[in-house]
Short mmCIF file of C-alpha atoms in Angstrom, two decimals:
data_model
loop_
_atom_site.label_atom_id
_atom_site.label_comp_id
_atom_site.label_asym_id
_atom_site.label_seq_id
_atom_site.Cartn_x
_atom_site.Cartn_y
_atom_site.Cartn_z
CA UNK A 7 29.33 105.97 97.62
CA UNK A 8 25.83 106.40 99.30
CA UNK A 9 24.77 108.56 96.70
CA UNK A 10 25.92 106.28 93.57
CA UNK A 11 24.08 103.32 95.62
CA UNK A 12 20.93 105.53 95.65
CA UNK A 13 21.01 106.25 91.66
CA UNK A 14 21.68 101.96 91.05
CA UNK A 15 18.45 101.56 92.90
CA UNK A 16 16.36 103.92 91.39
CA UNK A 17 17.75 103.05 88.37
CA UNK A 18 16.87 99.21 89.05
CA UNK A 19 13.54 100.16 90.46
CA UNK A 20 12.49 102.09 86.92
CA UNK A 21 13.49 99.69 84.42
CA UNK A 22 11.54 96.61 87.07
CA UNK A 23 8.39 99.12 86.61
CA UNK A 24 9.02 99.35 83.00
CA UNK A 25 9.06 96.04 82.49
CA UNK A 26 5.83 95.31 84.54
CA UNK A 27 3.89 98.11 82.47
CA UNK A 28 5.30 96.19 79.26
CA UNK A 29 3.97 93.24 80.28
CA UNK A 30 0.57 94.63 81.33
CA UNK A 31 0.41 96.45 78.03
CA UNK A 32 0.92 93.19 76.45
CA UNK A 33 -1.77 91.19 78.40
CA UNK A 34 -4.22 93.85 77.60
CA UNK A 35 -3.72 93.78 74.13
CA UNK A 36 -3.96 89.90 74.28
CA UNK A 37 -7.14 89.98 76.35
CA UNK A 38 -8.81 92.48 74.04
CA UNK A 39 -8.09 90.48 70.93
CA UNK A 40 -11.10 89.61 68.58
CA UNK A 41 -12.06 85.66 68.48
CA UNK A 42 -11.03 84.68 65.22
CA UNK A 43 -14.07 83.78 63.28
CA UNK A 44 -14.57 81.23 60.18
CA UNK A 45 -15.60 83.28 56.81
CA UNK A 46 -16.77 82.04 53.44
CA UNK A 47 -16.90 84.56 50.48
CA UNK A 48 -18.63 82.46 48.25
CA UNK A 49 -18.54 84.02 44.98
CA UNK A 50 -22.02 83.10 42.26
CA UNK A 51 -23.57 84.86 39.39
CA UNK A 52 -26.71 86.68 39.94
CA UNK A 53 -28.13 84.67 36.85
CA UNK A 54 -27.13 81.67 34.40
CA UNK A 55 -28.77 79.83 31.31
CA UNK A 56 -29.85 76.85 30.97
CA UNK A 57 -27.00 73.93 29.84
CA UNK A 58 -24.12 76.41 30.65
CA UNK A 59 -21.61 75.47 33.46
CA UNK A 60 -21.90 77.84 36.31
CA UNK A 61 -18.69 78.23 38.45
CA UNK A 62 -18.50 78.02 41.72
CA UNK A 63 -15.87 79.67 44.18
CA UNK A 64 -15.92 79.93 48.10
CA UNK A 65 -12.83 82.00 49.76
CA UNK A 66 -12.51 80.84 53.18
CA UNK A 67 -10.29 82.36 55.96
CA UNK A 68 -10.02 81.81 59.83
CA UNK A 69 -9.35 85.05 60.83
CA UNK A 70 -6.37 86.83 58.69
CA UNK A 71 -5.61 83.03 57.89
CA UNK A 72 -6.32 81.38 54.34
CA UNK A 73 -7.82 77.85 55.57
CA UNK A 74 -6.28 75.47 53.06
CA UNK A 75 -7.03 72.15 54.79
CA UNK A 76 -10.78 72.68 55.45
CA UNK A 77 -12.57 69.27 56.66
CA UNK A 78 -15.49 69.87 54.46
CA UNK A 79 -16.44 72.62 51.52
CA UNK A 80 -18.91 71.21 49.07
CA UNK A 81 -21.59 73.01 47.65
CA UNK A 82 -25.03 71.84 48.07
CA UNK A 83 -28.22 73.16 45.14
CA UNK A 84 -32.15 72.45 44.74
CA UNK A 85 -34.76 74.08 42.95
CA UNK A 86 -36.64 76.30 45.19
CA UNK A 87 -39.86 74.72 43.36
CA UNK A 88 -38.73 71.02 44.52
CA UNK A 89 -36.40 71.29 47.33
CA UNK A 90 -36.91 67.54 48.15
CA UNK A 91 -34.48 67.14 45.03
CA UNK A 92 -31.36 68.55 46.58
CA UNK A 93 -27.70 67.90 44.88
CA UNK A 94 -24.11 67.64 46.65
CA UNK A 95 -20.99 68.67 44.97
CA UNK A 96 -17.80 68.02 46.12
CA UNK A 97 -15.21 71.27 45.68
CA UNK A 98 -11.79 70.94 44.50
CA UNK A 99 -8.89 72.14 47.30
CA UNK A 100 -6.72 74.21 45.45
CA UNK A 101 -4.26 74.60 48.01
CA UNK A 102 -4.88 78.40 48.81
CA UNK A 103 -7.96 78.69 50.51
CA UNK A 104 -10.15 78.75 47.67
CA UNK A 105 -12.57 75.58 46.80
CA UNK A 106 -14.35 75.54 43.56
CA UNK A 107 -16.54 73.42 41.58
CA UNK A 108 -18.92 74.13 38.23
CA UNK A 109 -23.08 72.70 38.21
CA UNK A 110 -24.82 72.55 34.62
CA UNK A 111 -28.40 73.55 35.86
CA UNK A 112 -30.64 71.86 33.00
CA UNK A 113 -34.12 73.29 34.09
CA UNK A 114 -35.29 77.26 34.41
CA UNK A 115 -35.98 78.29 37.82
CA UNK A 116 -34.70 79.81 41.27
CA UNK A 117 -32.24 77.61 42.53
CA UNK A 118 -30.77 77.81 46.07
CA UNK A 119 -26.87 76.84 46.96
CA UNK A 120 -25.69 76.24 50.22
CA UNK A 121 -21.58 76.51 50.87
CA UNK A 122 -21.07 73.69 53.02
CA UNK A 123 -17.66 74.86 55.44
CA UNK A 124 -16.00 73.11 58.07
CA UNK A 125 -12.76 73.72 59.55
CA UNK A 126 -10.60 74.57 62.87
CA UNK A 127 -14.44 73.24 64.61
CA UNK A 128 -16.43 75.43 63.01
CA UNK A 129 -19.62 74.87 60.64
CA UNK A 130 -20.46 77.37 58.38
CA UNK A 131 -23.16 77.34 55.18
CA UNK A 132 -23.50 80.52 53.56
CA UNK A 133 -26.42 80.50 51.19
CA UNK A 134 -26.89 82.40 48.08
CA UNK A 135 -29.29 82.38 44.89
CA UNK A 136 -29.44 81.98 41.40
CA UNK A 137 -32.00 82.63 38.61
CA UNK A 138 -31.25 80.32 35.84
CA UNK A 139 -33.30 80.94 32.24
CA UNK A 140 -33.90 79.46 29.04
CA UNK A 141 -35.52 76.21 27.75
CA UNK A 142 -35.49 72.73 29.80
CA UNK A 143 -32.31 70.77 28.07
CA UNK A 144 -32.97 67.35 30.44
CA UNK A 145 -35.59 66.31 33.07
CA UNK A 146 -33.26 67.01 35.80
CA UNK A 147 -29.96 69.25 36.50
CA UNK A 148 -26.58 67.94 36.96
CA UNK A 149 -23.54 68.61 38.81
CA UNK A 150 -21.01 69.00 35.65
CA UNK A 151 -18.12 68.25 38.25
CA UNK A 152 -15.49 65.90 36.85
CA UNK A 153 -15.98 63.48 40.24
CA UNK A 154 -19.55 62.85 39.69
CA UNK A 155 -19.65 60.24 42.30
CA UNK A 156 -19.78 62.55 44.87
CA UNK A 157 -22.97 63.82 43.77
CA UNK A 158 -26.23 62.48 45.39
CA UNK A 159 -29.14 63.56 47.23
CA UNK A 160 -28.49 64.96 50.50
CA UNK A 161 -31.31 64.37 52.54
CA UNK A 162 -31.78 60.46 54.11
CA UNK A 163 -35.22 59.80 53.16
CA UNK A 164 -35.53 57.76 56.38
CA UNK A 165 -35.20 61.00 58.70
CA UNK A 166 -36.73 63.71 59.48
CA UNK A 167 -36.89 66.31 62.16
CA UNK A 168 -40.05 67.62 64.12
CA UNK A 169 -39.36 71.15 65.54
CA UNK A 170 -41.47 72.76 67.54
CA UNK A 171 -42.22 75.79 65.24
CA UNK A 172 -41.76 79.77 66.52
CA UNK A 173 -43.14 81.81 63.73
CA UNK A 174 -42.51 84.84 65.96
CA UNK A 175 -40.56 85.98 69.51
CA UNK A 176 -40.05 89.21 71.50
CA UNK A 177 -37.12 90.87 71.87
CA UNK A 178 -35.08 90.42 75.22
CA UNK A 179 -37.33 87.45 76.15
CA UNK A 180 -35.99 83.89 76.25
CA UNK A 181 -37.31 81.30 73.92
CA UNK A 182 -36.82 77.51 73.80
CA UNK A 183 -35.64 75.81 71.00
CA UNK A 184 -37.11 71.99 70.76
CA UNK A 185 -36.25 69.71 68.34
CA UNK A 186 -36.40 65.51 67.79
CA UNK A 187 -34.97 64.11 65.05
CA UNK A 188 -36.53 60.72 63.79
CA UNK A 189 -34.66 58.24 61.85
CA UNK A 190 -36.44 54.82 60.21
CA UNK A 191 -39.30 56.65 62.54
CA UNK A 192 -37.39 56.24 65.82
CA UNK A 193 -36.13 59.00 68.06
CA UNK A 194 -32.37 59.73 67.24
CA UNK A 195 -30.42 59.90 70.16
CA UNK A 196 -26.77 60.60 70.84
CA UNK A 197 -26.30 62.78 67.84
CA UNK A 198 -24.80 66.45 68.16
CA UNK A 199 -27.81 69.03 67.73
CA UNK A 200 -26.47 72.66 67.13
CA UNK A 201 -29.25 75.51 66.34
CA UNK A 202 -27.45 78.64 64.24
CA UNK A 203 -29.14 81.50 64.83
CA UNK A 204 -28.75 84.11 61.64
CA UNK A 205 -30.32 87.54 62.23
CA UNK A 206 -30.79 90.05 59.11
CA UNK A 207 -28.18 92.01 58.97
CA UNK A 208 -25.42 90.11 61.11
CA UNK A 209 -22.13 89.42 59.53
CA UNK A 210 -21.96 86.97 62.74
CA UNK A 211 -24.04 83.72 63.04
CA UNK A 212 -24.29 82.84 66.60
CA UNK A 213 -24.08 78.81 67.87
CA UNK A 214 -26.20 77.10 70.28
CA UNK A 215 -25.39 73.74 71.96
CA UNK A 216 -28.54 71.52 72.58
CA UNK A 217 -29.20 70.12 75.32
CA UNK A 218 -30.75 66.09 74.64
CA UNK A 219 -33.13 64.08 76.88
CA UNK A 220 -34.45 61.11 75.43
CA UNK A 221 -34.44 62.27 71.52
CA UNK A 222 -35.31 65.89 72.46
CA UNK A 223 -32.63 68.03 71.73
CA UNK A 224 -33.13 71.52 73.76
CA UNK A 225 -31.16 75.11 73.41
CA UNK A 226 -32.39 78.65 74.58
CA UNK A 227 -31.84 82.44 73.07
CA UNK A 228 -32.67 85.47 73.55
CA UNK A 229 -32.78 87.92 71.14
CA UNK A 230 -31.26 91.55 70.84
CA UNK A 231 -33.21 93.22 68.34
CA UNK A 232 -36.04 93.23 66.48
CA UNK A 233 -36.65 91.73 62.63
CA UNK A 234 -36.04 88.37 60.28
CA UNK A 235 -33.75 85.19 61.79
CA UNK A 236 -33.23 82.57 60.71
CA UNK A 237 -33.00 79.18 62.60
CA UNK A 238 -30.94 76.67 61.26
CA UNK A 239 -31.08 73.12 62.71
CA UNK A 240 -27.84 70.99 61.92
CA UNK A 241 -27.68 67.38 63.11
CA UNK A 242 -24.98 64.92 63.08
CA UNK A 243 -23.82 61.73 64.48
CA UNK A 244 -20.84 59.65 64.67
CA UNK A 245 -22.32 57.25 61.35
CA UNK A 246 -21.78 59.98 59.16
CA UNK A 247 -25.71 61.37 59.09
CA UNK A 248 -25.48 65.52 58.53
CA UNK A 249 -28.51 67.06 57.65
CA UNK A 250 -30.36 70.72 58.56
CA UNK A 251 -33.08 72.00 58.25
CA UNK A 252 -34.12 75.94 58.33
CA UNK A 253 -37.05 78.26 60.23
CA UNK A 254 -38.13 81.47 60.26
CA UNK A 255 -38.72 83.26 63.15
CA UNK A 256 -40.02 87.36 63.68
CA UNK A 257 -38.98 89.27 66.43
CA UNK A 258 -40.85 91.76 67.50
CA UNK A 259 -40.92 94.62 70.33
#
């Protein structure tokens, strides 16, 4: 009897210890999984001709997810020549995680196009270019989406942002990021500053929070490793303003 009460326990005492290492095994694996990220494939011809729809396709994904229900995904263009003239275009859903849209680019030149991405909280603009040829067809280009009334210029002539420029930083030393936006030539304040920090040759963008104190709008970074970033400056507020604005910055040993 002793003895069969001695194997119940033991028994009882390996499957408890089992269990526990189960459990560990599964918090581990839980605790060493990724952060999901937001991803745009945005898909554009190295080269177009003039009058000639170009189409325009962004795949994005959350993770292993297909985001189907993203906030925003419109596609913004300008003329590197006159990037005052910039162009919205709003993308159509089609229910699988892709967005597209077509632009008619009228005049020859390099043209730069911005993916505009929001979804599950996260902001996103992938940026490619485009070499477009051929003879002028009108003074201006066109978005040759069928909702044209989406289409206007992006930036608010009435604001502008003065950042306190860093043409080059050191690596492993901390810089400050300074910004103040100005709308009708007054200091914005309550909006939501964010600074996006792309490096050469990082799949991942990094996000800053900025810190505001009477219009300025404040973040610091340090940076890993040495080459090309790029600073991108994206301000909104709760009237619907959303603009950005990008810098260069060299890091060096």
């Amino acid at each position: 009897m002793r003895k069969t009460l001695v194997i119940v326990l033991l028994f009882l005492f390996v499957t408890a210890c089992s269990s526990n290492s189960s459990e560990n095994n599964k918090t581990e694996e839980n605790t060493m999984e990724e952060p999901k990220s937001l991803e745009v494939n945005f898909d554009l011809p190295e080269s177009a001709e003039t009058g000639k729809a170009v189409p325009l396709k962004a795949t994005v994904t959350y993770g292993e997810e297909m985001v189907a229900d993203a906030e925003e995904m419109s596609f913004e263009y300008w003329n590197v020549e006159d990037e005052a003239n910039k162009t919205m275009v709003e993308s159509v859903n089609n229910n699988d995680g892709t967005y597209t849209a077509e632009v008619t680019f009228q005049q020859p030149g390099t043209y730069e196009i911005y993916a505009h991405t929001t979804a599950r909280e996260l902001h996103t603009i992938p940026k490619k270019s485009i070499t477009v040829t051929g003879e002028p067809t009108e003074e201006h280009s066109h978005p040759s989406h069928e909702d044209t009334e989406h289409s206007h210029q992006h930036q608010n002539e009435n604001f502008h942002m003065q950042f306190t420029t860093i043409e080059t930083a050191k690596v492993n030393e901390e810089i400050t990021l300074t910004v103040s936006p100005m709308l009708d030539e007054q200091p914005l304040e309550n909006a939501e500053v964010r600074y996006e920090i792309i490096q050469d040759g990082e799949k991942e963008h990094k996000w800053l929070d900025a810190t505001e104190q009477a219009g300025v709008y404040t973040a610091t970074h340090t940076f890993a490793k040495t080459g090309s970033s790029t600073v991108v400056i994206h301000v909104t507020n709760d009237e619907g303003l959303h603009e950005h604005e990008e810098h260069s910055i060299e890091v060096t040993e």
